[in-house]
CSV table of C-alpha atoms in Angstrom, one decimal:
chain,number,residue,atom,x,y,z
A,150,MET,CA,69.2,-230.1,-179.4
A,151,THR,CA,70.8,-229.5,-182.8
A,152,GLU,CA,70.9,-226.7,-186.1
A,153,LYS,CA,69.2,-227.6,-188.8
A,154,LYS,CA,69.0,-226.6,-192.0
A,155,SER,CA,66.4,-224.1,-192.5
A,156,SER,CA,63.6,-224.1,-195.8
A,157,VAL,CA,64.1,-220.7,-196.3
A,158,PRO,CA,63.4,-219.4,-200.0
A,159,GLY,CA,66.2,-217.1,-202.1
A,160,VAL,CA,65.5,-213.7,-201.9
A,161,ASP,CA,66.8,-210.5,-203.8
A,162,PRO,CA,69.8,-208.9,-202.5
A,163,GLN,CA,68.7,-205.5,-202.9
A,164,GLN,CA,65.6,-205.8,-200.9
A,165,LEU,CA,67.8,-207.5,-198.1
A,166,ARG,CA,69.9,-204.9,-197.4
A,167,SER,CA,67.1,-202.8,-197.1
A,168,ALA,CA,65.2,-205.6,-194.6
A,169,PHE,CA,68.8,-205.5,-193.3
A,170,GLN,CA,68.8,-202.1,-192.3
A,171,LEU,CA,64.8,-201.9,-190.8
A,172,VAL,CA,66.1,-204.6,-188.7
A,173,TYR,CA,68.9,-202.7,-188.1
A,174,ASP,CA,67.0,-199.5,-187.6
A,175,ALA,CA,64.2,-201.4,-184.9
A,176,THR,CA,67.1,-202.9,-182.9
A,177,ALA,CA,69.9,-200.1,-183.1
A,178,GLU,CA,68.5,-198.7,-179.7
A,179,ASP,CA,69.3,-201.3,-177.4
A,180,ASP,CA,73.1,-202.9,-177.4
A,181,ASP,CA,71.9,-205.7,-175.8
A,182,THR,CA,70.7,-209.2,-177.1
A,183,ALA,CA,67.9,-208.8,-175.4
A,184,ALA,CA,66.9,-206.5,-178.0
A,185,MET,CA,64.7,-209.0,-180.5
A,186,ALA,CA,62.1,-209.6,-177.1
A,187,ARG,CA,61.3,-206.1,-176.9
A,188,ILE,CA,60.2,-205.3,-180.6
A,189,ASP,CA,57.2,-206.0,-182.1
A,190,LEU,CA,57.8,-208.3,-184.5
A,191,ASN,CA,54.8,-207.8,-185.9
A,192,GLU,CA,55.0,-204.6,-186.9
A,193,LEU,CA,58.8,-204.9,-187.6
A,194,LEU,CA,57.4,-207.8,-190.4
A,195,ASN,CA,54.7,-205.3,-191.4
A,196,ALA,CA,57.0,-202.3,-191.8
A,197,ILE,CA,59.0,-205.1,-194.2
A,198,SER,CA,56.4,-206.1,-196.3
A,199,THR,CA,55.1,-202.7,-196.8
A,200,THR,CA,58.4,-200.9,-197.2
A,201,LEU,CA,59.8,-202.8,-200.0
A,202,LYS,CA,56.5,-203.6,-201.3
A,203,VAL,CA,56.7,-207.7,-200.9
A,204,LYS,CA,53.8,-210.3,-200.0
A,205,PRO,CA,54.1,-211.6,-196.5
A,206,ASP,CA,56.4,-214.8,-197.2
A,207,THR,CA,59.1,-212.9,-198.8
A,208,ALA,CA,58.8,-210.1,-195.9
A,209,ILE,CA,59.8,-213.5,-192.9
A,210,ALA,CA,61.9,-214.4,-195.5
A,211,LEU,CA,64.1,-211.4,-195.5
A,212,PHE,CA,63.8,-211.4,-191.7
A,213,LYS,CA,65.3,-214.1,-191.0
A,214,ARG,CA,67.9,-213.3,-194.2
A,215,ALA,CA,68.2,-210.4,-191.7
A,216,ILE,CA,69.3,-211.7,-188.4
A,217,ALA,CA,71.2,-214.6,-190.1
A,218,LEU,CA,73.5,-212.0,-191.8
A,219,SER,CA,73.6,-209.9,-188.6
A,220,ASP,CA,74.7,-213.2,-187.0
A,221,PHE,CA,77.4,-213.7,-189.3
A,222,CYS,CA,78.7,-210.4,-189.1
A,223,ALA,CA,78.8,-210.1,-185.9
A,224,THR,CA,80.8,-213.7,-185.7
A,225,GLU,CA,83.2,-213.6,-188.7
A,226,THR,CA,85.9,-211.4,-189.6
A,227,LEU,CA,85.3,-209.5,-192.3
A,228,PRO,CA,87.2,-207.2,-194.1
A,229,GLU,CA,85.7,-203.3,-194.2
A,230,ASN,CA,85.4,-203.7,-198.3
A,231,LEU,CA,82.2,-206.1,-197.6
A,232,PHE,CA,80.4,-203.2,-196.0
A,233,GLN,CA,78.7,-200.0,-197.5
A,234,ASP,CA,77.6,-197.1,-194.8
A,235,GLY,CA,78.4,-199.1,-191.6
A,236,LEU,CA,76.2,-201.8,-193.8
A,237,PRO,CA,76.6,-205.3,-195.7
A,238,GLY,CA,77.5,-204.1,-198.9
A,239,ARG,CA,76.6,-205.5,-202.2
A,240,ALA,CA,78.3,-208.9,-201.9
A,241,LEU,CA,77.6,-209.7,-198.8
A,242,CYS,CA,73.8,-209.4,-199.1
A,243,GLY,CA,74.5,-211.2,-202.6
A,244,ALA,CA,76.2,-214.3,-201.2
A,245,ALA,CA,73.2,-214.0,-198.3
A,246,ALA,CA,71.0,-214.4,-200.2
A,247,ASN,CA,70.5,-218.1,-200.9
A,248,THR,CA,73.3,-219.5,-199.1
A,249,ALA,CA,71.3,-222.0,-197.2
A,250,ILE,CA,69.8,-220.7,-194.0
A,251,LEU,CA,70.5,-222.9,-190.3
A,252,ASP,CA,67.4,-222.8,-187.4
A,253,VAL,CA,69.9,-223.0,-184.1
A,254,PRO,CA,68.1,-223.5,-180.8
A,255,GLY,CA,68.8,-220.8,-178.4
A,256,ASP,CA,69.1,-220.6,-174.7
A,257,GLU,CA,65.4,-221.1,-173.9
A,258,ASP,CA,63.2,-223.5,-174.4
A,259,GLY,CA,61.3,-223.8,-178.1
A,260,GLU,CA,63.6,-220.5,-178.4
A,261,ILE,CA,64.9,-220.4,-182.9
A,262,SER,CA,67.6,-218.4,-184.2
A,263,HIS,CA,68.5,-218.5,-187.5
A,264,ALA,CA,72.3,-218.3,-189.1
A,265,LEU,CA,74.0,-218.7,-192.4
A,266,ASP,CA,75.6,-221.9,-192.6
A,267,ALA,CA,78.9,-220.4,-192.3
A,268,GLU,CA,81.4,-222.4,-194.6
A,269,ALA,CA,78.7,-221.7,-197.6
A,270,MET,CA,78.8,-218.6,-197.5
A,271,ARG,CA,82.5,-217.8,-197.0
A,272,GLN,CA,82.8,-220.5,-200.9
A,273,ALA,CA,79.4,-217.6,-202.1
A,274,LEU,CA,81.5,-214.6,-201.2
A,275,LYS,CA,84.9,-216.2,-202.4
A,276,SER,CA,83.1,-217.0,-205.8
A,277,SER,CA,81.6,-213.5,-206.0
A,278,GLN,CA,84.9,-212.1,-205.7
A,279,HIS,CA,86.8,-213.7,-208.6
């Protein structure tokens, strides 16, 4: 199975940064790839919804985009000026807020992760810096 484009709607960049922080905080204690499997996803989505005062469908979109942005930051070589206080800054969150999300099959059968379309993301970042 190959990756396919997801229908994750665009989100507000500032809310994405806040959601990224919530996801980061929920997984920061664990430094391995199984960290996401150990968190209570419903609690995390409720925290995003409550903290950011958004509807559940927006909380889900923010979560998926935060996961995809985390993956992008981990796999791409990015300049430090794109980060603020160790987290993705305004340009990264702005670009990731509307860039296409890909559903990527995981190692386990039926497992799906989310990734930003890397080429579209690089183009959005390039456009934002001009």
